[in-house]
């Protein structure tokens, strides 16, 4: 087992995983309408290859990648294309083009959905990368970076270690935990495919110690493979952040932006992505569904669903027994980094790991007080920058000072704002500074 | 129903710590020392404490009303200021001393500079420094004997200690606080109990009191005796006077101390050095107030130069080295 | 050179409000902080400045069309030094006690920024009568300011105000605060007065602009 190195910062958050950690993954069903944004990944939006009124089958490609950093999009179920029109994008918080699919309820698979290989020996690294691109794989941890790009590091930067991120340090969410417990074999199969494609000789599965069932299952699954090790992390937010994980497990630090993990010979992928890779190879199934945790005190029956990409939130919440009381806040993602939504009539995207519903009791509505310079944000910042100053500069429009104070290093984990006794929206100010600095640099 | 959903930026959960809760913790941690002061120096002490706290809260409320600002007395910070000021007073001081001191602390040192979070010196200590400058006789002569509560004339134990390097008081008396001194500074056990509570509750950083008292002890050991170096009575040096009270409760004031752990340690060390300078070579018998006030002024400088090493900094250093090496070769 | 069109009355009164030297322009701080431990000191310091300022303003204004731009500051200093010497000698002769207290601050009026600033900013570009009124107004305002600061510090620091032979009897129960007679007391008094001035009179002056 890997010894864990010292990591700085972090906060102890209430886990709340018990709400849904013992609920087996269920198929959520086929909704009345499926909304597929052309941009649900990092990079260029995909290019639609279907027209309205076209009939499509489950797993059929409906939009192709545009450029290198992009991802394909597939129909999650069989049905008719109703329209290609702008809809409200829950993550980007703006109107964005989406393909609207009217399911016919038959759920008939396209003929392309068939096993591609049953053994990794039959596939070359190049073939694995091609499958990842064809199947529209993106990182399912949240950033949705196209997997095929990640698996093809530049030649002068060899990869020695691949980390499989099963830390799931966001409170409430249990999607990765259930997946590791129930589908350990497939997750490891996908992980081995990643390792082969990237040329990494060593693999490490990283799990927080609050998931004993997942640790057991994964331990068994990695038994036959000597090149894969297990790292058990103490539970502390944000241990599962890419950079924090590399620091904790390998003792390496990624260079500041635009530095990437591959600069220190590491790639990190989420367990959900590994599972999707396995499904692509073993079943020929593109990324058309994912595990979503629907939880929170505001949901009657917290659940873990296997949901079609593009399923409306309202459909999933209804499947989870509907609201428990009057909802005050609906969050897409976890409570630390997720986005609050103005209504539930929006679809999930590839990067959606959870839907969280809070009633009034869970919503913090404390007044924002002046900064008392207690330094708690400095203590907890995993990037070891000083959020209070950056936020203060940003608030006063001093973007150059904010840049000098290393605003761009911020990973937006929210630990500072969580810890702040004055309840200041530090992350919000820092995000603003980052946007302004990016605009300044472009100009 | 859906249109009632709240939109706020992430994160959507927050720690239970609030400004008010922190201030409440400080008040709780000061209660043992306050109680000890009342027992040791009599009911007169309670009057001073009440006058000081009430004056501080009233001054804050009145100023904010007059200045047409939201009244924020319920954040408890004024209570902390009033209480701290009272604990630094000689127990026989007239009742109007804490009232004027608190009013000065709140209005001049805190509110005029923008209120909680923007004051540049610790308000309680600024108030104390003002009354020491304004009515020096009251602040240096109104001492009482412990338990008997009769007024004493002559030098305080600390003044004697600074001149001779020795004290007639035993360690037990010093720990229990059975000596003449300021209202809340004498009972070391009560102060330490409060300090441990604050450290356990993660309110203050241990680096400030440890750095402060450690530096003071070391310095007293080296320079504190008239007979030569390395012979000073370092234990009495930190137990006499207000160093324990100041280092635990005043130097740790968030607003006026550095934000980084390393910076806080430097602040403690700096305050210890200045206290030592004033005690051993200076004209005043006690230097805690001015040492902390001085370090308050230095805090922005410490914050500017003591910054944590950001994640991945070693790569930038390497790149710089490589660039420099490439230039010379 | 642009000549001022403002009225003589305005040039006098503006010294008390918009261009109040102490509280609005924050010039002439040295004497304001150093000599204002009593009303009397403040009064005589103010009178000295009033005389020098008026004298210098008038002469600078009279000669403004003959002074070469490049060497105007040395010429201002000579024009200012003359009345300063007069004031110094007169004070030494007739008010030796006051001269003793004001000490170095009387000769230092030569480089007092109020006088240089008014010569440069006003008298050098305005007619004689306007400059005279400006000198009188600014000087009078400065005198009043010094007396206010001095009065507050004297009362709080000693418990009474002495002016000539008249003295307010000391107030019972009042213990004088020694700090008010020291430089910190001067800074605190000045700071609070400046703040009060700017939220009341100063704010009104600004809206008139």
PDB file of N, CA and C in Angstrom, chain C residues 96-140:
ATOM      1  N   UNK C  96       7.933  88.914  24.623  1.00  0.00           N
ATOM      2  CA  UNK C  96       9.027  87.955  24.811  1.00  0.00           C
ATOM      3  C   UNK C  96       8.549  86.595  25.323  1.00  0.00           C
ATOM      4  N   UNK C  97       7.531  86.584  26.151  1.00  0.00           N
ATOM      5  CA  UNK C  97       7.059  85.312  26.702  1.00  0.00           C
ATOM      6  C   UNK C  97       6.492  84.424  25.585  1.00  0.00           C
ATOM      7  N   UNK C  98       5.673  85.044  24.731  1.00  0.00           N
ATOM      8  CA  UNK C  98       5.086  84.293  23.627  1.00  0.00           C
ATOM      9  C   UNK C  98       6.175  83.846  22.675  1.00  0.00           C
ATOM     10  N   UNK C  99       7.144  84.731  22.409  1.00  0.00           N
ATOM     11  CA  UNK C  99       8.210  84.395  21.481  1.00  0.00           C
ATOM     12  C   UNK C  99       8.980  83.187  21.988  1.00  0.00           C
ATOM     13  N   UNK C 100       9.161  83.154  23.300  1.00  0.00           N
ATOM     14  CA  UNK C 100       9.858  82.023  23.928  1.00  0.00           C
ATOM     15  C   UNK C 100       9.154  80.707  23.616  1.00  0.00           C
ATOM     16  N   UNK C 101       7.805  80.726  23.686  1.00  0.00           N
ATOM     17  CA  UNK C 101       7.026  79.503  23.478  1.00  0.00           C
ATOM     18  C   UNK C 101       7.015  79.113  21.995  1.00  0.00           C
ATOM     19  N   UNK C 102       6.785  80.087  21.130  1.00  0.00           N
ATOM     20  CA  UNK C 102       6.677  79.760  19.693  1.00  0.00           C
ATOM     21  C   UNK C 102       8.038  79.397  19.114  1.00  0.00           C
ATOM     22  N   UNK C 103       9.064  79.990  19.684  1.00  0.00           N
ATOM     23  CA  UNK C 103      10.434  79.615  19.360  1.00  0.00           C
ATOM     24  C   UNK C 103      10.719  79.563  17.871  1.00  0.00           C
ATOM     25  N   UNK C 104      11.215  78.459  17.429  1.00  0.00           N
ATOM     26  CA  UNK C 104      11.703  78.301  16.066  1.00  0.00           C
ATOM     27  C   UNK C 104      10.586  78.427  15.037  1.00  0.00           C
ATOM     28  N   UNK C 105       9.338  78.254  15.470  1.00  0.00           N
ATOM     29  CA  UNK C 105       8.247  78.247  14.485  1.00  0.00           C
ATOM     30  C   UNK C 105       7.983  79.621  13.888  1.00  0.00           C
ATOM     31  N   UNK C 106       8.438  80.686  14.558  1.00  0.00           N
ATOM     32  CA  UNK C 106       8.265  82.011  13.949  1.00  0.00           C
ATOM     33  C   UNK C 106       9.209  82.188  12.752  1.00  0.00           C
ATOM     34  N   UNK C 107      10.530  82.010  12.918  1.00  0.00           N
ATOM     35  CA  UNK C 107      11.387  82.095  11.713  1.00  0.00           C
ATOM     36  C   UNK C 107      11.006  81.071  10.651  1.00  0.00           C
ATOM     37  N   UNK C 108      10.482  79.945  11.069  1.00  0.00           N
ATOM     38  CA  UNK C 108      10.129  78.910  10.088  1.00  0.00           C
ATOM     39  C   UNK C 108       8.939  79.294   9.216  1.00  0.00           C
ATOM     40  N   UNK C 109       8.262  80.383   9.560  1.00  0.00           N
ATOM     41  CA  UNK C 109       7.139  80.829   8.708  1.00  0.00           C
ATOM     42  C   UNK C 109       7.641  81.071   7.280  1.00  0.00           C
ATOM     43  N   UNK C 110       8.930  81.409   7.151  1.00  0.00           N
ATOM     44  CA  UNK C 110       9.499  81.639   5.815  1.00  0.00           C
ATOM     45  C   UNK C 110       9.194  80.465   4.886  1.00  0.00           C
ATOM     46  N   UNK C 111       9.340  79.271   5.422  1.00  0.00           N
ATOM     47  CA  UNK C 111       9.130  78.105   4.561  1.00  0.00           C
ATOM     48  C   UNK C 111       7.780  77.445   4.824  1.00  0.00           C
ATOM     49  N   UNK C 112       6.904  78.137   5.550  1.00  0.00           N
ATOM     50  CA  UNK C 112       5.576  77.589   5.801  1.00  0.00           C
ATOM     51  C   UNK C 112       4.846  77.414   4.470  1.00  0.00           C
ATOM     52  N   UNK C 113       4.316  76.242   4.248  1.00  0.00           N
ATOM     53  CA  UNK C 113       3.742  75.981   2.929  1.00  0.00           C
ATOM     54  C   UNK C 113       2.465  76.762   2.687  1.00  0.00           C
ATOM     55  N   UNK C 114       1.803  77.242   3.736  1.00  0.00           N
ATOM     56  CA  UNK C 114       0.611  78.066   3.476  1.00  0.00           C
ATOM     57  C   UNK C 114       1.015  79.281   2.650  1.00  0.00           C
ATOM     58  N   UNK C 115       2.087  79.937   3.070  1.00  0.00           N
ATOM     59  CA  UNK C 115       2.440  81.213   2.441  1.00  0.00           C
ATOM     60  C   UNK C 115       2.988  80.972   1.031  1.00  0.00           C
ATOM     61  N   UNK C 116       3.889  80.016   0.912  1.00  0.00           N
ATOM     62  CA  UNK C 116       4.410  79.692  -0.422  1.00  0.00           C
ATOM     63  C   UNK C 116       3.265  79.271  -1.337  1.00  0.00           C
ATOM     64  N   UNK C 117       2.366  78.435  -0.794  1.00  0.00           N
ATOM     65  CA  UNK C 117       1.273  77.910  -1.615  1.00  0.00           C
ATOM     66  C   UNK C 117       0.360  79.027  -2.071  1.00  0.00           C
ATOM     67  N   UNK C 118       0.041  79.980  -1.176  1.00  0.00           N
ATOM     68  CA  UNK C 118      -0.849  81.073  -1.587  1.00  0.00           C
ATOM     69  C   UNK C 118      -0.146  81.986  -2.579  1.00  0.00           C
ATOM     70  N   UNK C 119       1.145  82.206  -2.369  1.00  0.00           N
ATOM     71  CA  UNK C 119       1.874  83.051  -3.316  1.00  0.00           C
ATOM     72  C   UNK C 119       1.859  82.412  -4.695  1.00  0.00           C
ATOM     73  N   UNK C 120       2.174  81.145  -4.736  1.00  0.00           N
ATOM     74  CA  UNK C 120       2.269  80.420  -6.003  1.00  0.00           C
ATOM     75  C   UNK C 120       0.892  80.240  -6.646  1.00  0.00           C
ATOM     76  N   UNK C 121      -0.073  79.775  -5.828  1.00  0.00           N
ATOM     77  CA  UNK C 121      -1.357  79.381  -6.406  1.00  0.00           C
ATOM     78  C   UNK C 121      -2.302  80.559  -6.582  1.00  0.00           C
ATOM     79  N   UNK C 122      -2.139  81.605  -5.771  1.00  0.00           N
ATOM     80  CA  UNK C 122      -3.132  82.673  -5.852  1.00  0.00           C
ATOM     81  C   UNK C 122      -2.534  84.044  -6.199  1.00  0.00           C
ATOM     82  N   UNK C 123      -1.660  84.521  -5.330  1.00  0.00           N
ATOM     83  CA  UNK C 123      -1.187  85.904  -5.490  1.00  0.00           C
ATOM     84  C   UNK C 123      -0.448  86.099  -6.815  1.00  0.00           C
ATOM     85  N   UNK C 124       0.251  85.082  -7.256  1.00  0.00           N
ATOM     86  CA  UNK C 124       1.047  85.189  -8.481  1.00  0.00           C
ATOM     87  C   UNK C 124       0.173  85.352  -9.715  1.00  0.00           C
ATOM     88  N   UNK C 125      -1.097  84.995  -9.619  1.00  0.00           N
ATOM     89  CA  UNK C 125      -1.956  85.099 -10.802  1.00  0.00           C
ATOM     90  C   UNK C 125      -3.236  85.886 -10.547  1.00  0.00           C
ATOM     91  N   UNK C 126      -3.302  86.678  -9.470  1.00  0.00           N
ATOM     92  CA  UNK C 126      -4.501  87.455  -9.178  1.00  0.00           C
ATOM     93  C   UNK C 126      -4.148  88.906  -8.855  1.00  0.00           C
ATOM     94  N   UNK C 127      -5.131  89.814  -9.030  1.00  0.00           N
ATOM     95  CA  UNK C 127      -4.890  91.236  -8.751  1.00  0.00           C
ATOM     96  C   UNK C 127      -4.610  91.486  -7.272  1.00  0.00           C
ATOM     97  N   UNK C 128      -4.140  92.675  -6.987  1.00  0.00           N
ATOM     98  CA  UNK C 128      -3.697  93.009  -5.639  1.00  0.00           C
ATOM     99  C   UNK C 128      -4.825  92.897  -4.618  1.00  0.00           C
ATOM    100  N   UNK C 129      -6.000  93.463  -4.949  1.00  0.00           N
ATOM    101  CA  UNK C 129      -7.083  93.480  -3.959  1.00  0.00           C
ATOM    102  C   UNK C 129      -7.541  92.064  -3.638  1.00  0.00           C
ATOM    103  N   UNK C 130      -7.659  91.233  -4.689  1.00  0.00           N
ATOM    104  CA  UNK C 130      -8.044  89.840  -4.441  1.00  0.00           C
ATOM    105  C   UNK C 130      -7.005  89.139  -3.566  1.00  0.00           C
ATOM    106  N   UNK C 131      -5.725  89.423  -3.861  1.00  0.00           N
ATOM    107  CA  UNK C 131      -4.665  88.777  -3.099  1.00  0.00           C
ATOM    108  C   UNK C 131      -4.688  89.236  -1.649  1.00  0.00           C
ATOM    109  N   UNK C 132      -4.988  90.512  -1.452  1.00  0.00           N
ATOM    110  CA  UNK C 132      -5.081  91.034  -0.086  1.00  0.00           C
ATOM    111  C   UNK C 132      -6.177  90.302   0.671  1.00  0.00           C
ATOM    112  N   UNK C 133      -7.354  90.173   0.020  1.00  0.00           N
ATOM    113  CA  UNK C 133      -8.485  89.525   0.694  1.00  0.00           C
ATOM    114  C   UNK C 133      -8.170  88.050   0.938  1.00  0.00           C
ATOM    115  N   UNK C 134      -7.491  87.440  -0.036  1.00  0.00           N
ATOM    116  CA  UNK C 134      -7.129  86.030   0.126  1.00  0.00           C
ATOM    117  C   UNK C 134      -6.201  85.871   1.328  1.00  0.00           C
ATOM    118  N   UNK C 135      -5.191  86.764   1.423  1.00  0.00           N
ATOM    119  CA  UNK C 135      -4.259  86.682   2.543  1.00  0.00           C
ATOM    120  C   UNK C 135      -4.964  86.862   3.861  1.00  0.00           C
ATOM    121  N   UNK C 136      -5.860  87.871   3.919  1.00  0.00           N
ATOM    122  CA  UNK C 136      -6.577  88.122   5.171  1.00  0.00           C
ATOM    123  C   UNK C 136      -7.477  86.943   5.523  1.00  0.00           C
ATOM    124  N   UNK C 137      -8.171  86.425   4.513  1.00  0.00           N
ATOM    125  CA  UNK C 137      -9.125  85.332   4.778  1.00  0.00           C
ATOM    126  C   UNK C 137      -8.422  84.076   5.228  1.00  0.00           C
ATOM    127  N   UNK C 138      -7.408  83.674   4.468  1.00  0.00           N
ATOM    128  CA  UNK C 138      -6.689  82.450   4.827  1.00  0.00           C
ATOM    129  C   UNK C 138      -6.017  82.628   6.195  1.00  0.00           C
ATOM    130  N   UNK C 139      -5.408  83.810   6.390  1.00  0.00           N
ATOM    131  CA  UNK C 139      -4.728  84.060   7.664  1.00  0.00           C
ATOM    132  C   UNK C 139      -5.693  84.022   8.820  1.00  0.00           C
ATOM    133  N   UNK C 140      -6.861  84.664   8.638  1.00  0.00           N
ATOM    134  CA  UNK C 140      -7.842  84.685   9.724  1.00  0.00           C
ATOM    135  C   UNK C 140      -8.342  83.285  10.005  1.00  0.00           C
TER     136      UNK C 140
END
